[in-house]
Short mmCIF file of C-alpha atoms in Angstrom, two decimals:
data_model
loop_
_atom_site.label_atom_id
_atom_site.label_comp_id
_atom_site.label_asym_id
_atom_site.label_seq_id
_atom_site.Cartn_x
_atom_site.Cartn_y
_atom_site.Cartn_z
CA MET A 7 7.19 -5.27 -18.23
CA LYS A 8 6.29 -7.00 -21.49
CA LYS A 9 5.28 -4.24 -23.87
CA ILE A 10 6.30 -0.69 -24.69
CA LEU A 11 3.40 1.36 -25.95
CA LYS A 12 2.65 4.98 -26.82
CA THR A 13 1.44 7.31 -24.08
CA THR A 14 -2.05 8.74 -23.68
CA VAL A 15 -3.74 11.32 -21.48
CA ILE A 16 -5.05 10.36 -18.04
CA ILE A 17 -8.75 11.04 -17.39
CA GLN A 18 -10.22 10.53 -13.94
CA GLY A 19 -13.96 10.04 -13.45
CA VAL A 20 -16.04 11.19 -10.46
CA LEU A 21 -19.35 9.77 -9.28
CA LEU A 22 -21.82 11.72 -7.11
CA ILE A 23 -24.94 10.10 -5.68
CA MET A 24 -27.73 12.32 -4.29
CA ALA A 25 -31.27 11.60 -3.14
CA ALA A 26 -34.32 13.89 -2.82
CA THR A 27 -37.31 13.24 -0.56
CA ILE A 28 -40.81 14.50 -1.37
CA SER A 29 -43.59 14.78 1.24
CA GLY A 30 -46.99 15.98 -0.08
CA CYS A 31 -46.44 19.21 -1.99
CA ALA A 32 -43.24 20.18 -0.15
CA THR A 33 -39.84 19.18 -1.51
CA ASN A 34 -37.00 19.02 1.00
CA ALA A 35 -33.48 20.14 0.10
CA PRO A 36 -31.42 17.34 -1.47
CA VAL A 37 -29.80 15.10 1.11
CA ALA A 38 -26.68 13.10 0.29
CA ASP A 39 -26.95 9.36 0.63
CA ALA A 40 -24.59 7.79 3.16
CA GLY A 41 -21.18 7.63 1.57
CA ALA A 42 -22.06 9.99 -1.29
CA ALA A 43 -19.54 12.60 -0.16
CA GLY A 44 -16.84 9.94 -0.07
CA ALA A 45 -17.79 8.61 -3.49
CA ALA A 46 -17.46 12.12 -4.93
CA LYS A 47 -13.81 12.22 -3.81
CA LEU A 48 -12.89 9.01 -5.63
CA THR A 49 -12.35 8.22 -9.27
CA ASP A 50 -14.63 5.70 -10.97
CA MET A 51 -12.01 2.97 -10.59
CA GLN A 52 -11.29 3.80 -6.94
CA LEU A 53 -15.02 3.63 -6.29
CA LEU A 54 -15.30 0.28 -8.09
CA MET A 55 -12.47 -1.18 -6.01
CA ALA A 56 -13.93 0.23 -2.79
CA LYS A 57 -17.17 -1.62 -3.53
CA LYS A 58 -15.93 -4.87 -5.03
CA ALA A 59 -12.32 -5.58 -4.01
CA VAL A 60 -12.39 -7.84 -0.95
CA LYS A 61 -10.25 -10.29 0.97
CA MET A 62 -10.92 -12.49 3.99
CA GLN A 63 -9.57 -11.83 7.49
CA SER A 64 -7.46 -14.95 7.08
CA GLU A 65 -5.89 -13.68 3.83
CA ASN A 66 -2.80 -11.50 4.00
CA ASN A 67 -2.39 -11.50 0.21
CA PRO A 68 -2.59 -9.41 -1.83
CA PHE A 69 -1.58 -6.90 0.79
CA ALA A 70 -3.24 -3.86 -0.87
CA ILE A 71 -6.63 -4.36 -2.51
CA HIS A 72 -7.60 -0.70 -2.97
CA LYS A 73 -4.97 0.10 -5.58
CA PHE A 74 -3.30 -1.81 -8.43
CA SER A 75 0.47 -2.06 -7.98
CA ALA A 76 3.21 -4.15 -9.62
CA ASP A 77 6.95 -4.81 -9.86
CA PRO A 78 7.75 -4.53 -6.12
CA ALA A 79 11.04 -3.14 -4.84
CA VAL A 80 11.70 -3.60 -1.12
CA LEU A 81 13.66 -1.50 1.36
CA VAL A 82 14.14 -2.58 4.98
CA TYR A 83 14.94 0.48 7.08
CA ASN A 84 14.51 1.28 10.79
CA ASP A 85 12.58 -1.91 11.52
CA THR A 86 10.14 -1.10 8.73
CA VAL A 87 9.53 -2.65 5.31
CA TYR A 88 8.93 -0.14 2.50
CA ILE A 89 7.65 -1.32 -0.87
CA TYR A 90 7.84 0.77 -4.05
CA ALA A 91 5.80 -0.33 -7.04
CA THR A 92 4.72 0.46 -10.58
CA ASN A 93 1.39 2.31 -10.32
CA ASP A 94 -0.92 0.19 -12.48
CA ASN A 95 -3.78 2.32 -11.21
CA GLN A 96 -2.71 5.11 -13.55
CA GLU A 97 -3.20 2.83 -16.53
CA VAL A 98 -6.58 1.47 -15.46
CA GLU A 99 -7.86 5.01 -14.80
CA VAL A 100 -7.37 5.65 -18.52
CA THR A 101 -8.49 2.34 -19.97
CA LYS A 102 -11.34 1.74 -17.47
CA GLY A 103 -10.52 -1.93 -18.03
CA GLU A 104 -11.76 -1.72 -21.63
CA LYS A 105 -8.20 -2.38 -22.80
CA SER A 106 -5.43 -4.51 -21.36
CA ASN A 107 -2.63 -2.92 -19.36
CA GLY A 108 -0.13 -1.33 -21.73
CA TYR A 109 1.83 0.63 -19.06
CA GLY A 110 2.21 3.71 -21.27
CA ASN A 111 0.37 6.12 -18.95
CA ILE A 112 2.33 5.24 -15.82
CA ASN A 113 4.65 7.98 -14.53
CA THR A 114 4.28 7.62 -10.76
CA LEU A 115 5.29 4.96 -8.23
CA ASN A 116 3.25 3.70 -5.27
CA VAL A 117 4.79 3.49 -1.80
CA PHE A 118 3.65 1.35 1.15
CA SER A 119 5.19 0.51 4.52
CA SER A 120 4.66 -2.03 7.28
CA LYS A 121 6.25 -3.12 10.53
CA ASP A 122 4.45 -6.47 10.69
CA LEU A 123 4.00 -7.51 7.00
CA VAL A 124 0.20 -7.73 7.24
CA ASN A 125 -0.94 -4.17 8.07
CA TRP A 126 0.24 -1.60 5.51
CA THR A 127 0.26 2.19 5.30
CA ASP A 128 -0.35 3.73 1.89
CA HIS A 129 2.06 6.67 1.53
CA GLY A 130 0.62 7.71 -1.82
CA GLU A 131 2.48 8.27 -5.07
CA ILE A 132 5.94 9.51 -5.99
CA ALA A 133 5.67 11.67 -9.10
CA VAL A 134 8.60 10.53 -11.25
CA GLY A 135 8.21 11.04 -15.01
CA GLY A 136 7.89 14.76 -15.72
CA ARG A 137 7.17 15.03 -19.44
CA ARG A 138 3.43 14.51 -18.90
CA ASN A 139 3.24 15.16 -15.16
CA VAL A 140 3.95 18.70 -13.96
CA ASN A 141 4.93 17.31 -10.56
CA GLY A 142 7.35 14.69 -11.97
CA ALA A 143 10.86 14.94 -10.54
CA ALA A 144 12.56 13.62 -13.68
CA ARG A 145 11.56 16.22 -16.28
CA TRP A 146 13.16 14.20 -19.09
CA ALA A 147 11.26 10.94 -18.39
CA ASN A 148 7.96 9.77 -19.87
CA ASN A 149 7.38 6.80 -17.59
CA SER A 150 8.32 5.15 -14.32
CA TRP A 151 8.27 1.36 -14.29
CA ALA A 152 9.77 -1.38 -12.15
CA PRO A 153 11.69 0.56 -9.46
CA ALA A 154 14.69 -0.44 -7.38
CA ILE A 155 15.55 1.07 -3.99
CA ALA A 156 18.57 1.27 -1.69
CA TYR A 157 20.01 3.48 0.99
CA LYS A 158 23.57 4.31 1.95
CA LYS A 159 25.22 6.50 4.56
CA ILE A 160 27.00 9.37 2.82
CA ASP A 161 28.79 12.10 4.76
CA GLY A 162 27.32 10.70 7.96
CA LYS A 163 23.71 10.79 6.75
CA ASP A 164 21.43 8.12 5.30
CA LYS A 165 20.55 8.86 1.68
CA PHE A 166 17.90 7.01 -0.33
CA PHE A 167 18.27 6.10 -3.99
CA LEU A 168 15.27 5.23 -6.13
CA TYR A 169 16.09 3.80 -9.57
CA PHE A 170 13.40 3.47 -12.24
CA ALA A 171 12.86 2.56 -15.88
CA ASP A 172 11.68 5.16 -18.37
CA ASN A 173 9.71 2.49 -20.27
CA GLY A 174 12.39 0.46 -22.08
CA SER A 175 14.65 3.33 -23.03
CA GLY A 176 16.79 4.04 -19.98
CA ILE A 177 17.36 3.98 -16.23
CA GLY A 178 17.00 7.06 -14.04
CA VAL A 179 17.74 7.73 -10.37
CA LEU A 180 16.08 9.94 -7.77
CA THR A 181 17.44 10.79 -4.31
CA SER A 182 15.90 11.70 -0.98
CA ASP A 183 16.72 12.13 2.70
CA SER A 184 13.66 10.05 3.61
CA PRO A 185 12.31 6.71 2.37
CA THR A 186 9.00 8.38 1.53
CA GLY A 187 10.47 11.47 -0.14
CA PRO A 188 10.33 14.06 -1.39
CA PHE A 189 12.55 12.71 -4.16
CA LYS A 190 14.55 14.84 -6.57
CA ASP A 191 16.50 14.22 -9.76
CA PRO A 192 20.21 14.80 -9.05
CA LEU A 193 21.37 14.33 -12.66
CA GLY A 194 18.66 15.89 -14.83
CA THR A 195 19.14 13.04 -17.30
CA GLN A 196 19.40 9.25 -17.52
CA LEU A 197 21.90 7.33 -15.41
CA VAL A 198 21.99 4.53 -18.00
CA SER A 199 21.16 5.28 -21.63
CA TRP A 200 21.73 3.85 -25.10
CA SER A 201 24.98 5.79 -25.21
CA THR A 202 26.32 3.91 -22.17
CA PRO A 203 29.14 1.53 -23.24
CA ASN A 204 28.26 -2.14 -23.85
CA ILE A 205 24.51 -1.45 -24.15
CA ARG A 206 23.53 -0.73 -27.74
CA GLY A 207 23.47 -3.82 -29.92
CA GLY A 208 23.20 -6.13 -26.91
CA VAL A 209 20.45 -4.97 -24.58
CA ILE A 210 16.99 -4.90 -26.15
CA TRP A 211 14.97 -3.41 -23.28
CA LEU A 212 16.86 -0.95 -21.12
CA PHE A 213 14.77 -1.32 -17.98
CA ASP A 214 14.00 -3.31 -14.78
CA PRO A 215 16.82 -2.15 -12.47
CA ALA A 216 17.96 -3.89 -9.29
CA VAL A 217 20.47 -2.47 -6.83
CA LEU A 218 22.77 -3.80 -4.13
CA VAL A 219 24.80 -1.95 -1.51
CA ASP A 220 27.42 -4.47 -0.41
CA ASP A 221 28.79 -4.94 3.09
CA ASP A 222 31.75 -2.71 2.23
CA GLY A 223 29.46 0.11 1.08
CA ASN A 224 30.08 -0.38 -2.64
CA GLY A 225 26.99 -0.14 -4.85
CA TYR A 226 26.05 -2.21 -7.91
CA LEU A 227 23.25 -1.83 -10.47
CA TYR A 228 21.65 -4.63 -12.55
CA PHE A 229 19.28 -4.12 -15.47
CA GLY A 230 18.29 -5.09 -19.01
CA GLY A 231 16.12 -7.60 -20.80
CA GLY A 232 14.57 -8.68 -24.05
CA VAL A 233 14.98 -11.68 -26.31
CA GLY A 234 16.85 -11.64 -29.60
CA ASP A 235 17.69 -14.43 -32.00
CA ASN A 236 19.26 -16.63 -29.34
CA LYS A 237 16.30 -17.52 -27.12
CA ALA A 238 18.29 -19.73 -24.76
CA HIS A 239 21.07 -17.18 -24.25
CA PRO A 240 19.78 -13.66 -25.00
CA LYS A 241 22.72 -12.04 -23.15
CA THR A 242 20.64 -8.87 -22.66
CA GLY A 243 21.27 -8.50 -18.91
CA ARG A 244 23.92 -6.16 -17.52
CA CYS A 245 25.56 -5.30 -14.19
CA VAL A 246 27.79 -2.37 -13.29
CA ALA A 247 29.58 -0.89 -10.30
CA LEU A 248 28.38 2.48 -9.04
CA GLU A 249 30.48 5.36 -7.80
CA ASP A 250 30.45 6.11 -4.08
CA ASP A 251 27.67 8.68 -4.65
CA MET A 252 25.37 5.95 -6.09
CA ILE A 253 24.32 8.24 -8.97
CA HIS A 254 27.17 7.65 -11.44
CA LEU A 255 28.57 4.52 -13.08
CA LYS A 256 32.10 3.56 -12.07
CA ASP A 257 32.87 1.32 -15.05
CA LYS A 258 31.20 0.08 -18.21
CA PRO A 259 28.41 -2.50 -17.72
CA VAL A 260 29.25 -6.21 -17.81
CA GLU A 261 27.19 -8.77 -19.73
CA ILE A 262 25.19 -11.38 -17.77
CA ASP A 263 24.58 -14.62 -19.69
CA ALA A 264 21.35 -15.66 -17.96
CA PRO A 265 19.71 -18.67 -19.67
CA TRP A 266 16.31 -17.86 -21.21
CA LEU A 267 16.38 -14.34 -19.79
CA PHE A 268 13.37 -12.11 -20.37
CA GLU A 269 13.34 -9.28 -17.77
CA ASP A 270 13.18 -8.45 -14.03
CA SER A 271 16.72 -8.39 -12.63
CA GLY A 272 17.09 -9.14 -8.93
CA ILE A 273 20.18 -9.21 -6.70
CA ASN A 274 20.87 -10.49 -3.18
CA LYS A 275 23.89 -11.30 -1.09
CA ILE A 276 23.29 -14.21 1.27
CA GLY A 277 26.35 -15.16 3.27
CA ASP A 278 29.26 -14.66 0.89
CA ILE A 279 27.28 -15.65 -2.23
CA TYR A 280 25.73 -13.21 -4.71
CA TYR A 281 22.42 -14.34 -6.18
CA TYR A 282 21.26 -12.87 -9.48
CA SER A 283 17.60 -13.70 -10.17
CA TYR A 284 15.38 -12.92 -13.14
CA CYS A 285 12.20 -13.76 -15.03
CA ALA A 286 12.62 -16.38 -17.76
CA ASN A 287 11.23 -15.70 -21.22
CA TRP A 288 8.10 -17.00 -22.95
CA ASP A 289 9.73 -18.84 -25.84
CA ALA A 290 9.16 -22.55 -26.44
CA ARG A 291 11.60 -24.86 -24.70
CA PRO A 292 13.12 -28.02 -26.15
CA ASN A 293 11.06 -31.15 -25.60
CA ASN A 294 11.78 -32.76 -22.22
CA ALA A 295 13.95 -29.83 -21.15
CA ASP A 296 15.45 -30.40 -17.69
CA PRO A 297 14.25 -27.56 -15.38
CA LYS A 298 17.59 -27.82 -13.57
CA GLU A 299 19.17 -26.59 -16.78
CA THR A 300 16.25 -24.72 -18.38
CA PRO A 301 13.84 -22.56 -16.37
CA PRO A 302 10.20 -23.07 -17.34
CA ILE A 303 8.33 -20.24 -19.06
CA ALA A 304 7.94 -17.00 -17.04
CA THR A 305 9.38 -18.44 -13.82
CA ILE A 306 11.91 -16.74 -11.53
CA ALA A 307 15.30 -18.32 -12.19
CA TYR A 308 18.57 -17.65 -10.38
CA MET A 309 22.35 -17.75 -10.71
CA THR A 310 25.18 -17.44 -8.20
CA SER A 311 28.65 -15.97 -8.03
CA LYS A 312 31.39 -15.17 -5.53
CA ASN A 313 31.67 -11.73 -7.17
CA PRO A 314 28.94 -9.07 -7.42
CA LEU A 315 29.78 -8.58 -11.11
CA GLY A 316 29.95 -12.28 -11.90
CA PRO A 317 30.47 -14.37 -13.82
CA PHE A 318 27.23 -15.97 -12.62
CA GLU A 319 26.47 -19.69 -12.82
CA TYR A 320 22.91 -20.89 -13.48
CA LYS A 321 21.41 -22.89 -10.60
CA GLY A 322 17.72 -23.37 -11.39
CA TYR A 323 14.40 -21.67 -10.81
CA THR A 324 12.59 -20.87 -7.54
CA LEU A 325 9.20 -19.17 -8.11
CA LYS A 326 6.62 -20.45 -10.55
CA ASN A 327 4.53 -18.15 -12.68
CA PRO A 328 1.60 -16.70 -10.66
CA SER A 329 -0.81 -18.77 -12.78
CA ALA A 330 0.52 -21.87 -11.02
CA TYR A 331 -0.57 -20.54 -7.63
CA PHE A 332 -3.73 -18.57 -8.34
CA ASN A 333 -6.62 -19.37 -10.64
CA GLY A 334 -6.47 -16.92 -13.51
CA GLY A 335 -3.40 -15.28 -12.02
CA GLY A 336 -1.13 -15.44 -15.06
CA GLY A 337 0.80 -12.78 -16.89
CA ASN A 338 4.34 -11.63 -16.38
CA ASN A 339 6.41 -12.35 -13.30
CA HIS A 340 8.37 -9.80 -11.26
CA HIS A 341 9.97 -10.25 -7.84
CA TRP A 342 12.15 -8.93 -5.02
CA ILE A 343 13.79 -11.20 -2.40
CA PHE A 344 14.44 -9.56 0.98
CA GLU A 345 15.31 -10.30 4.61
CA PHE A 346 13.34 -8.96 7.56
CA LYS A 347 13.75 -9.85 11.23
CA GLY A 348 15.98 -12.83 10.42
CA LYS A 349 13.74 -14.40 7.76
CA HIS A 350 13.72 -14.21 3.98
CA TYR A 351 10.65 -13.30 1.95
CA ILE A 352 9.81 -12.76 -1.69
CA ALA A 353 7.51 -10.03 -2.98
CA PHE A 354 5.86 -10.42 -6.38
CA HIS A 355 2.69 -9.49 -8.24
CA ALA A 356 -0.33 -11.32 -9.65
CA PRO A 357 -3.52 -10.07 -11.38
CA THR A 358 -5.99 -11.51 -8.86
CA VAL A 359 -7.94 -8.47 -7.60
CA GLU A 360 -8.97 -7.47 -11.11
CA LYS A 361 -10.85 -10.76 -11.49
CA GLY A 362 -13.63 -9.63 -9.16
CA LEU A 363 -14.13 -6.19 -10.68
CA GLY A 364 -15.73 -7.20 -13.96
CA LEU A 365 -13.10 -5.53 -16.16
CA LYS A 366 -13.34 -6.37 -19.84
CA GLU A 367 -9.56 -6.66 -20.24
CA GLY A 368 -6.79 -7.25 -17.70
CA GLY A 369 -3.13 -7.25 -16.78
CA TYR A 370 -3.60 -4.98 -13.74
CA ARG A 371 -1.47 -6.43 -10.98
CA SER A 372 -1.59 -6.59 -7.15
CA LEU A 373 1.22 -7.21 -4.66
CA PHE A 374 1.93 -10.41 -2.73
CA ILE A 375 4.50 -11.49 -0.15
CA THR A 376 5.35 -15.07 0.73
CA ASP A 377 8.00 -16.82 2.78
CA PHE A 378 11.20 -17.51 0.87
CA LYS A 379 12.89 -20.76 1.81
CA ILE A 380 16.60 -21.41 1.35
CA ASN A 381 18.13 -24.89 1.50
CA ASP A 382 20.97 -25.64 3.90
CA ASP A 383 23.40 -25.78 0.97
CA GLY A 384 22.39 -22.29 -0.17
CA THR A 385 20.26 -23.40 -3.13
CA PHE A 386 16.70 -22.16 -3.58
CA PRO A 387 13.84 -24.68 -3.61
CA ILE A 388 10.59 -24.12 -5.50
CA GLN A 389 8.62 -21.69 -3.36
CA ASN A 390 4.96 -21.86 -2.38
CA ALA A 391 2.57 -18.91 -2.64
CA THR A 392 -0.92 -18.54 -1.19
CA LYS A 393 -3.47 -15.87 -0.41
CA ALA A 394 -2.92 -16.67 3.28
CA GLY A 395 0.54 -15.19 2.83
CA VAL A 396 3.07 -14.62 5.60
CA ALA A 397 2.59 -14.73 9.34
CA GLN A 398 2.35 -11.42 11.17
CA VAL A 399 5.86 -10.84 12.50
CA CYS A 400 4.86 -8.64 15.45
CA LYS A 401 1.69 -7.21 16.98
CA PHE A 402 0.43 -3.88 15.64
CA ASN A 403 1.18 -0.95 17.96
CA PRO A 404 -1.99 1.21 18.14
CA TYR A 405 -0.54 3.93 20.35
CA GLY A 406 0.44 7.21 18.76
CA VAL A 407 -1.06 8.86 15.69
CA ILE A 408 -1.89 6.26 13.01
CA PRO A 409 -2.57 7.40 9.43
CA ALA A 410 -6.07 6.39 8.37
CA ALA A 411 -4.67 4.77 5.22
CA THR A 412 -3.20 2.00 7.39
CA MET A 413 -4.96 -1.34 7.24
CA HIS A 414 -4.95 -5.04 6.58
CA SER A 415 -8.02 -4.61 4.39
CA SER A 416 -11.29 -2.73 4.06
CA ASN A 417 -14.78 -3.01 2.65
CA GLY A 418 -16.76 -0.09 1.27
CA LEU A 419 -13.88 2.32 1.81
CA GLY A 420 -11.72 4.18 -0.68
CA ILE A 421 -8.39 5.94 -0.25
CA THR A 422 -8.16 9.36 -1.86
CA LYS A 423 -5.17 10.95 -3.59
CA THR A 424 -4.25 12.60 -0.27
CA GLN A 425 -4.44 9.27 1.64
CA THR A 426 -7.61 10.08 3.50
CA VAL A 427 -10.13 7.27 3.91
CA VAL A 428 -13.76 7.75 2.82
CA ASN A 429 -16.76 5.47 3.08
CA VAL A 430 -18.98 4.86 0.07
CA LYS A 431 -21.74 2.98 1.91
CA GLU A 432 -23.20 2.42 5.37
CA ASN A 433 -21.24 0.13 7.70
CA ALA A 434 -18.09 0.29 5.62
CA TYR A 435 -15.15 -0.94 7.65
CA LEU A 436 -11.39 -0.64 8.00
CA TYR A 437 -9.59 -3.63 9.49
CA ILE A 438 -6.34 -3.66 11.50
CA LYS A 439 -5.04 -7.16 12.19
CA GLY A 440 -3.37 -8.37 15.38
CA VAL A 441 -3.45 -5.22 17.54
CA ASP A 442 -1.60 -5.13 20.87
CA LEU A 443 -3.91 -3.45 23.43
CA SER A 444 -2.06 -4.82 26.45
CA GLN A 445 -1.26 -1.31 27.70
CA GLY A 446 -4.95 -0.46 27.93
CA ALA A 447 -7.01 2.28 26.34
CA SER A 448 -8.93 5.19 27.85
CA LYS A 449 -9.83 7.33 24.83
CA ILE A 450 -9.74 7.24 21.06
CA LYS A 451 -9.43 10.28 18.80
CA LEU A 452 -10.28 10.58 15.13
CA GLU A 453 -9.09 13.37 12.83
CA CYS A 454 -11.32 14.03 9.82
CA SER A 455 -12.03 16.52 7.08
CA ASP A 456 -14.16 19.55 7.98
CA ASP A 457 -17.26 18.26 6.19
CA SER A 458 -17.36 14.86 7.90
CA LYS A 459 -20.61 13.90 9.60
CA GLY A 460 -21.64 10.51 10.90
CA THR A 461 -20.57 7.81 13.32
CA VAL A 462 -17.57 5.51 13.60
CA LYS A 463 -17.96 2.43 15.77
CA VAL A 464 -14.77 0.82 17.07
CA MET A 465 -15.10 -2.95 17.28
CA LEU A 466 -12.94 -5.89 18.34
CA GLY A 467 -13.07 -9.32 16.74
CA HIS A 468 -15.50 -8.61 13.91
CA TRP A 469 -16.95 -5.55 12.22
CA SER A 470 -20.60 -6.48 12.87
CA ASN A 471 -20.90 -9.05 15.66
CA GLY A 472 -17.72 -8.29 17.61
CA THR A 473 -17.32 -6.30 20.83
CA GLN A 474 -17.92 -2.56 20.54
CA ILE A 475 -15.39 -0.61 22.61
CA ALA A 476 -16.18 2.95 21.49
CA GLU A 477 -18.46 5.03 19.28
CA LEU A 478 -17.34 8.33 17.78
CA ASN A 479 -19.96 10.89 16.81
CA VAL A 480 -18.32 12.92 14.06
CA LYS A 481 -19.35 16.50 13.26
CA GLY A 482 -16.47 18.22 11.54
CA ASN A 483 -12.73 17.70 11.70
CA SER A 484 -12.33 15.70 14.91
CA ALA A 485 -14.07 13.48 17.39
CA GLU A 486 -13.15 11.57 20.50
CA ALA A 487 -14.79 8.99 22.74
CA ASP A 488 -14.11 6.97 25.86
CA VAL A 489 -12.92 3.40 25.33
CA THR A 490 -14.17 0.42 27.32
CA LEU A 491 -11.96 -2.62 26.88
CA PRO A 492 -13.00 -6.14 27.90
CA ALA A 493 -10.75 -8.01 30.30
CA ASN A 494 -9.16 -10.02 27.49
CA PRO A 495 -9.53 -7.91 24.36
CA GLU A 496 -9.45 -9.62 20.99
CA GLU A 497 -6.69 -8.44 18.71
CA ASP A 498 -8.54 -7.67 15.46
CA LEU A 499 -9.63 -4.01 15.38
CA PHE A 500 -12.35 -2.58 13.12
CA PHE A 501 -13.52 0.96 12.42
CA VAL A 502 -17.10 0.89 11.08
CA PHE A 503 -18.15 4.03 9.18
CA SER A 504 -21.70 5.35 8.72
CA GLY A 505 -22.82 8.67 7.32
CA ASN A 506 -20.20 10.63 5.39
CA ILE A 507 -16.75 10.31 6.95
CA GLU A 508 -13.38 11.33 5.57
CA ALA A 509 -10.79 10.11 8.08
CA LYS A 510 -7.19 11.36 8.23
CA SER A 511 -5.80 9.59 11.31
CA TRP A 512 -6.69 7.97 14.61
CA GLU A 513 -5.04 7.69 18.00
CA ILE A 514 -5.67 5.48 21.03
CA GLN A 515 -4.67 6.92 24.38
CA LYS A 516 -3.64 4.64 27.22
#
């Protein structure tokens, strides 16, 4: 985060489109246009994104185009990647894009999951800050920014720990027995505050946590940021050991002297080396500064140590600012390096989706994942980032009940607050990439809301000129149809909505 602003009240708009037909002197009852019922269940901004946010079949980035999200934190658990993110959508719902993102209205976190890194399920929002959100778990907190996530086995059971920043004034922690919640506040107050030793007078912004559970089960927390008088050595980063319960500090925090530090702590253990990474600040560098010694403005720099609490030695920088990869994709930089199925990746954000929405002001971010390369000697090269993104790591399993808010991308569809999927126009489609239909398919079922009425065509290859394998006639809360698969089915699966459909889930039967 770059700014700390005052809070405001969230207002959500609703749009309803109706049409009346007149024949001679008789006026028929009003009939809803196709997609009008879905539009009425979305806010103005959700509706705008449903209509205008698009990405190509070949593009895996950004991975969610229906919702603004930033500051990714990644958890790999049970062969699944979970990503927790600052909910920029809360801010844009207030500003309507008339003002730039100031973060002050954000008190929830977005959660997504994937098993293949290209198709993602939207699990909705975690209500965190409770001062202006009656559902917020942390009653003392105004905001929830830049989360960190970890799990640890305690008393024989996996427990999940979600750390967050209450703007720039402290770090909180929530706990759960599941990666998707519900989360609760075990302390009823901040885990790290201005009264914590070795904070006041050194740290400027008390935010942006990162967390590591080491191989021996010990936990460590990293946080801090801001730039004081010494631009090259702000010394505003901190790290600290956690107690075995992961919700108390074991010792006082230790200073991290990260050159040109701004924000965005990150921590990884690769082999026996601990890597501390961070976003470099925006201050002017000396002329002809060597990037091996001085990270360029707003890049992701890194340091290494043999000890999780340092001291850390500066090694260079590894991810450029998003503006270097995407036209108009500037702004702040925030990352999370993770390993999945034997490969390393880096998640980050960039304000690319907002460019196609016609917003007057910006700073509303979307999430990206790219391969993260590591040199043989353990150093990090400069990474590449594209909209093509990462390769799909495994085929999508379509068998079993699949939440409707699972997709690679969509067009003309919105996702409601309860993670149902609604169409806002005729022939809106939901796209699942790389589906494994090798076990065959006899029927497909669709669960919907009670007032759904219309058709859903199931296509392979392309939403309009592909191969139709089923057509569901929806009247109410469920529908099913026989499936006819070609001998060699293509792997891209589309659901094409017409009428007024609110889908909850779907299931293919073998």
